[in-house]
Coordinates of C-alpha atoms and ligand atoms in Angstrom, one line a residue:
X1 CA -23.6 -0.9 10.1
X2 CA -23.4 -4.3 8.4
X3 CA -20.5 -4.5 5.9
X4 CA -21.7 -6.3 2.7
X5 CA -19.3 -8.5 0.8
X6 CA -19.9 -7.8 -2.8
X7 CA -19.2 -10.1 -5.8
X8 CA -16.9 -8.6 -8.4
X9 CA -19.0 -10.4 -11.1
X10 CA -22.5 -9.4 -10.2
X11 CA -22.4 -6.5 -7.8
X12 CA -20.4 -3.7 -9.4
X13 CA -23.5 -1.6 -10.2
X14 CA -24.4 -1.8 -6.5
X15 CA -20.9 -0.8 -5.4
X16 CA -21.0 2.2 -7.8
X17 CA -24.4 3.1 -6.4
X18 CA -23.1 3.0 -2.8
X19 CA -20.1 5.2 -3.8
X20 CA -22.3 7.7 -5.6
X21 CA -24.5 7.9 -2.5
X22 CA -21.5 8.8 -0.5
X23 CA -20.8 5.5 1.1
X24 CA -17.5 3.9 1.8
X25 CA -16.6 0.7 -0.2
X26 CA -13.3 -1.2 0.1
X27 CA -12.0 -2.1 -3.4
X28 CA -9.4 -4.5 -4.7
X29 CA -6.3 -3.0 -6.5
X30 CA -3.2 -4.8 -7.7
X31 CA -1.2 -3.4 -4.8
X32 CA -3.4 -3.5 -1.7
X33 CA -7.1 -3.1 -1.0
X34 CA -8.2 0.6 -0.9
X35 CA -10.9 2.2 1.2
X36 CA -12.8 4.2 -1.5
X37 CA -15.0 7.2 -1.5
X38 CA -16.4 9.4 -4.3
X39 CA -13.5 11.8 -4.7
X40 CA -15.9 14.6 -5.8
X41 CA -17.8 14.3 -2.5
X42 CA -16.0 15.9 0.4
X43 CA -18.4 14.6 3.0
X44 CA -17.9 11.1 1.7
X45 CA -14.1 11.5 1.7
X46 CA -14.2 12.8 5.2
X47 CA -15.8 9.5 6.3
X48 CA -12.6 7.7 5.2
X49 CA -10.7 9.5 8.0
X50 CA -13.2 8.5 10.6
X51 CA -13.4 4.9 9.5
X52 CA -9.6 4.5 9.5
X53 CA -8.9 6.6 12.5
X54 CA -6.5 8.6 10.3
X55 CA -5.4 12.2 11.0
X56 CA -7.3 14.6 8.7
X57 CA -4.2 16.3 7.3
X58 CA -3.0 13.1 5.6
X59 CA -3.5 13.4 1.8
X60 CA -5.2 10.7 -0.2
X61 CA -4.5 9.2 -3.5
X62 CA -7.2 9.7 -6.2
X63 CA -7.7 6.6 -8.4
X64 CA -8.8 7.2 -12.1
X65 CA -9.9 5.0 -14.9
X66 CA -7.7 6.5 -17.6
X67 CA -4.6 8.6 -17.8
X68 CA -6.4 11.4 -19.7
X69 CA -8.5 12.0 -16.6
X70 CA -5.6 13.6 -14.8
X71 CA -6.5 16.8 -16.6
X72 CA -9.6 17.1 -14.4
X73 CA -7.5 16.8 -11.2
X74 CA -4.2 18.4 -11.9
X75 CA -2.8 21.6 -13.6
X76 CA 0.5 22.5 -15.0
X77 CA 1.0 18.8 -16.0
X78 CA 4.7 18.3 -17.0
X79 CA 5.6 16.0 -19.9
X80 CA 7.2 13.6 -17.4
X81 CA 3.7 12.7 -16.3
X82 CA 2.6 11.7 -19.7
X83 CA 5.8 9.7 -20.3
X84 CA 5.3 7.8 -17.0
X85 CA 1.6 7.3 -17.6
X86 CA 2.4 5.8 -21.0
X87 CA 5.1 3.5 -19.5
X88 CA 3.5 2.4 -16.2
X89 CA -0.3 3.0 -16.2
X90 CA -2.5 1.2 -15.5
X91 CA -0.2 0.1 -12.7
X92 CA 1.4 0.5 -9.3
X93 CA 2.7 4.1 -9.8
X94 CA 1.3 7.2 -8.0
X95 CA 2.3 10.6 -9.4
X96 CA 2.3 13.8 -7.3
X97 CA 1.2 16.8 -9.5
X98 CA -0.1 20.3 -8.8
X99 CA -3.7 19.9 -7.9
X100 CA -6.5 21.5 -10.0
X101 CA -8.1 24.6 -8.3
X102 CA -11.5 22.9 -7.7
X103 CA -10.2 19.8 -5.8
X104 CA -11.3 19.7 -2.2
X105 CA -8.7 20.2 0.5
X106 CA -10.3 17.2 2.2
X107 CA -8.7 15.0 -0.5
X108 CA -5.3 16.6 -0.4
X109 CA -5.0 17.4 3.3
X110 CA -4.8 21.1 2.4
X111 CA -1.7 20.6 0.2
X112 CA -1.3 22.2 -3.2
X113 CA -0.4 18.9 -4.7
X114 CA -2.4 15.7 -5.4
X115 CA -1.6 12.0 -5.8
X116 CA -3.0 10.3 -8.9
X117 CA -3.0 6.7 -9.9
X118 CA -4.7 4.5 -12.6
X119 CA -4.8 1.1 -11.0
X120 CA -4.4 -2.0 -13.1
X121 CA -6.8 -4.5 -11.2
X122 CA -9.5 -5.5 -13.7
X123 CA -12.3 -5.1 -11.2
X124 CA -11.1 -1.6 -10.3
X125 CA -10.7 -0.7 -13.9
X126 CA -14.2 -1.8 -14.6
X127 CA -15.7 0.0 -11.7
X128 CA -13.9 3.3 -12.5
X129 CA -14.5 3.1 -16.3
X130 CA -18.0 1.7 -16.6
X131 CA -19.4 4.0 -13.9
X132 CA -17.2 7.0 -14.7
X133 CA -16.0 7.3 -11.1
X134 CA -12.9 8.8 -9.5
X135 CA -12.3 7.5 -6.0
X136 CA -10.0 8.7 -3.2
X137 CA -8.6 5.7 -1.5
X138 CA -6.0 5.0 1.1
X139 CA -5.1 1.4 2.0
X140 CA -8.1 -0.2 3.7
X141 CA -6.6 -0.7 7.1
X142 CA -7.0 1.1 10.5
X143 CA -4.3 3.8 10.9
X144 CA -0.8 2.4 11.3
X145 CA -1.9 -1.2 10.9
X146 CA -1.0 -3.7 8.2
X147 CA -2.3 -3.0 4.8
X148 CA -4.9 -5.6 3.6
X149 CA -4.3 -7.9 0.6
X150 CA -7.6 -9.9 0.9
X151 CA -11.2 -9.4 1.9
X152 CA -10.7 -11.3 5.1
X153 CA -7.9 -8.9 6.0
X154 CA -10.1 -5.8 5.2
X155 CA -12.9 -7.2 7.3
X156 CA -10.6 -7.8 10.2
X157 CA -9.9 -4.2 10.4
X158 CA -13.1 -2.4 9.1
X159 CA -16.1 -4.7 9.5
X160 CA -19.0 -2.7 10.6
X161 CA -17.4 0.6 9.8
X162 CA -17.9 0.6 6.0
X163 CA -20.9 -0.1 3.7
X164 CA -19.2 -2.8 1.7
X165 CA -16.1 -4.6 0.3
X166 CA -15.8 -5.9 -3.2
X167 CA -14.2 -9.3 -3.4
X168 CA -11.5 -9.1 -6.0
X169 CA -9.4 -12.0 -4.6
X170 CA -5.8 -11.7 -3.3
X171 CA -3.8 -8.7 -4.4
X172 CA -1.1 -9.6 -7.0
X173 CA 1.6 -7.1 -6.0
X174 CA 1.0 -7.0 -2.3
X175 CA 2.8 -3.7 -1.4
X176 CA 1.6 -0.1 -2.0
X177 CA 2.4 1.8 -5.2
X178 CA 5.6 3.8 -5.8
X179 CA 5.0 7.5 -5.2
X180 CA 6.9 9.8 -7.5
X181 CA 6.9 13.6 -7.0
X182 CA 6.8 15.5 -10.4
X183 CA 6.1 18.9 -8.9
X184 CA 9.7 20.0 -8.2
X185 CA 12.9 20.7 -10.3
X186 CA 14.1 17.2 -9.4
X187 CA 12.1 14.0 -10.0
X188 CA 12.0 12.3 -6.6
X189 CA 10.7 8.9 -5.5
X190 CA 8.9 9.6 -2.1
X191 CA 7.8 6.1 -1.3
X192 CA 9.6 3.1 -2.7
X193 CA 7.3 0.6 -4.4
X194 CA 7.0 -2.1 -7.1
X195 CA 8.3 0.3 -9.8
X196 CA 11.8 1.3 -9.0
X197 CA 13.6 4.7 -9.3
X198 CA 15.9 3.1 -11.9
X199 CA 12.9 2.1 -14.0
X200 CA 11.5 5.6 -13.8
X201 CA 14.9 7.2 -14.7
X202 CA 15.2 4.9 -17.7
X203 CA 11.8 6.1 -19.1
X204 CA 12.5 9.8 -18.4
X205 CA 16.1 9.7 -19.5
X206 CA 17.1 11.7 -16.4
X207 CA 18.2 11.2 -12.8
X208 CA 15.7 10.3 -10.2
X209 CA 16.5 10.6 -6.6
X210 CA 15.3 8.1 -4.0
X211 CA 16.0 8.8 -0.4
X212 CA 16.9 5.4 1.2
X213 CA 14.2 6.1 3.8
X214 CA 11.6 8.5 2.6
X215 CA 12.0 11.1 5.2
X216 CA 10.5 13.9 3.2
X217 CA 8.1 15.9 5.4
X218 CA 4.8 14.9 4.1
X219 CA 1.9 14.1 6.4
X220 CA 1.2 10.4 6.3
X221 CA 4.8 9.6 6.0
X222 CA 5.3 8.3 9.5
X223 CA 8.0 6.1 11.0
X224 CA 5.6 3.7 12.7
X225 CA 3.3 2.2 10.1
X226 CA 2.2 -1.2 8.6
X227 CA 2.3 -2.7 12.1
X228 CA 1.2 -6.2 13.2
X229 CA -0.3 -6.4 16.7
X230 CA 2.4 -8.6 18.1
X231 CA 5.8 -7.1 18.6
X232 CA 8.0 -7.6 15.5
X233 CA 11.8 -7.9 15.6
X234 CA 14.0 -8.1 12.5
X235 CA 17.4 -9.9 12.7
X236 CA 20.0 -10.6 10.1
X237 CA 20.8 -14.3 9.4
X238 CA 23.6 -14.7 12.0
X239 CA 21.8 -12.8 14.8
X240 CA 18.7 -14.8 14.1
X241 CA 20.6 -18.1 14.3
X242 CA 22.2 -17.1 17.6
X243 CA 19.0 -15.8 19.2
X244 CA 16.9 -18.8 18.2
X245 CA 19.0 -21.1 20.4
X246 CA 17.5 -19.4 23.5
X247 CA 14.3 -18.0 22.1
X248 CA 10.9 -18.1 24.0
X249 CA 9.1 -21.3 23.0
X250 CA 6.3 -19.4 21.3
X251 CA 8.2 -17.1 19.0
X252 CA 6.7 -17.1 15.5
X253 CA 9.6 -17.0 13.0
X254 CA 9.4 -15.8 9.4
X255 CA 12.7 -16.9 7.9
X256 CA 14.3 -16.9 4.5
X257 CA 17.4 -19.1 4.7
X258 CA 17.0 -22.9 4.2
X259 CA 19.3 -23.3 7.2
X260 CA 16.3 -22.7 9.5
X261 CA 14.1 -25.4 8.0
X262 CA 15.4 -28.2 10.2
X263 CA 14.4 -26.4 13.4
X264 CA 11.2 -24.8 12.1
X265 CA 8.0 -25.2 14.2
X266 CA 4.6 -25.5 12.7
X267 CA 3.9 -21.8 13.4
X268 CA 7.0 -20.6 11.5
X269 CA 6.9 -19.8 7.9
X270 CA 9.6 -19.8 5.2
X271 CA 9.3 -16.6 3.1
X272 CA 9.7 -16.7 -0.7
X273 CA 13.2 -16.1 -2.1
X274 CA 12.2 -14.0 -5.1
X275 CA 11.5 -10.3 -4.3
X276 CA 8.1 -10.2 -6.1
X277 CA 6.8 -13.3 -4.3
X278 CA 8.1 -12.0 -1.0
X279 CA 6.3 -8.6 -1.5
X280 CA 3.1 -10.4 -2.5
X281 CA 3.1 -12.5 0.7
X282 CA 4.6 -10.0 3.3
X283 CA 1.5 -8.5 4.7
X284 CA -0.4 -11.7 4.5
X285 CA 2.3 -13.5 6.4
X286 CA 2.4 -10.8 9.1
X287 CA -1.4 -10.9 9.3
X288 CA -1.4 -14.8 9.6
X289 CA 1.4 -14.6 12.2
X290 CA -0.8 -12.1 14.2
X291 CA -3.6 -14.7 14.3
X292 CA -1.6 -17.6 15.5
X293 CA -0.7 -18.4 19.1
X294 CA 2.6 -16.7 20.0
X295 CA 4.0 -13.8 21.9
X296 CA 6.1 -12.1 19.2
X297 CA 7.3 -12.3 15.6
X298 CA 10.9 -12.6 14.5
X299 CA 11.7 -12.0 11.0
X300 CA 14.9 -12.8 9.1
X301 CA 16.1 -9.6 7.3
X302 CA 15.7 -9.8 3.6
X303 CA 18.6 -8.8 1.2
X304 CA 19.6 -5.1 1.6
X305 CA 19.5 -4.5 -2.2
X306 CA 18.0 -1.7 -4.2
X307 CA 15.6 -4.1 -5.8
X308 CA 14.2 -4.8 -2.2
X309 CA 13.9 -1.2 -1.3
X310 CA 10.1 -1.3 -1.0
X311 CA 10.1 -4.4 1.2
X312 CA 12.8 -3.0 3.5
X313 CA 11.0 0.3 3.7
X314 CA 7.8 -1.3 4.9
X315 CA 9.7 -3.6 7.3
X316 CA 11.5 -0.6 8.9
X317 CA 8.2 1.0 9.7
X318 CA 6.5 -2.2 10.7
X319 CA 9.1 -2.8 13.5
X320 CA 9.5 0.8 14.5
X321 CA 8.7 1.3 18.3
X322 CA 7.2 4.5 19.6
Ligands
LIG402 O1 -0.9 1.2 -3.7 C1 -1.4 2.3 -3.2 O2 -0.9 3.4 -3.3 C2 -2.6 2.1 -2.3 C3 -3.7 1.6 -3.2 C4 -5.1 1.5 -2.4 O3 -3.9 2.4 -4.2 N1 -2.9 3.3 -1.6 C5 -2.2 3.8 -0.6 O4 -2.7 4.9 0.1 O5 -1.2 3.2 -0.1 P1 -2.3 5.4 1.4 O6 -3.1 6.6 1.8 O7 -2.3 4.3 2.4 O8 -0.8 5.9 1.2 C6 -0.7 7.1 0.4 C7 0.6 7.9 0.8 C8 0.4 8.5 2.2 O9 1.6 8.4 2.9 C9 0.2 10.0 1.8 O10 0.8 10.9 2.8 C10 0.9 10.1 0.5 O11 0.7 8.9 -0.2 N2 0.4 11.2 -0.3 C11 -0.9 11.2 -1.0 N3 -1.1 12.4 -1.5 C12 0.1 13.1 -1.3 C13 0.5 14.5 -1.6 N4 -0.3 15.3 -2.3 N5 1.7 14.9 -1.2 C14 2.5 14.0 -0.5 N6 2.2 12.8 -0.2 C15 1.0 12.3 -0.5
LIG403 MG1 -1.6 3.1 3.9

């Protein structure tokens, strides 16, 4: 199969046609690129698992054009869902709700809950609204690999396996959405993301729990994930400084502290200091490091602060061995 690169200006009708015919199309969102299929077409959705090499019991997020569409996909919708929708949608928040009776098990991995999100990317908004689509879409990467934040990165993993990718430019946020579970007595953040548990708690006026590491037993929540091909090691500043003095010559170092500037090689990269900028560039930087000459990647550990929870969560999984 030849994967077409579609223009976000002129080719959205074609993209919508492909989706309606049951084909897979990678789509830009503000977080990362998604691998979309018509969420009402179980055969098309099944194709996502084949293209990604992802286990079939891992549930998918359904992307909608408008918050009011959640009524078609969920039941027993709590007030909290409407409050969060008003505050954060369109945007990088996925809500887990009780699924509507007619939603296919292929989408939810057989679970009784469903993940729903209204993405903010203008191209994705236009695609979903103008063509009245709902698309199931995981991140557009082969299973366990880095999530893509550009068309180049999507093609590196899925070229020849999907019908098309819409070029929506580089993703603004760069890390996957926050996942909040609204189906239990407690409101729980299951995946740290761009919207923090504190921000959610503020809107709801109640406590929101957020496990440091989201170890809730949901399929798809695996310890090894978001992985570059080269081995990745993460060291705090002092450890990195001492190891660099006898490092292999071809180590690629992604550092934060200015103290490393003086010894930096052309293959090294200084990461941004601000959390939002760091998040935007993290997957891209690991992707670029993978493409360069070098045996392994060493990364300076970012601040261990609540506001960096999503970055640190992804990095733990990116370096997990086994
Ligand atoms: O930002 C994002 O969320 C991106 C863009 C494309 O929207 N999507 C994304 O999808 O990250 P994916 O499939 O790579 O990650 C979704 C995570 C998986 O870990 C999955 O297990 C979990 O969400 N998930 C989805 N539905 C669920 C459900 N009903 N119950 C528990 N976990 C669920
Ligand atoms: Mg993913």
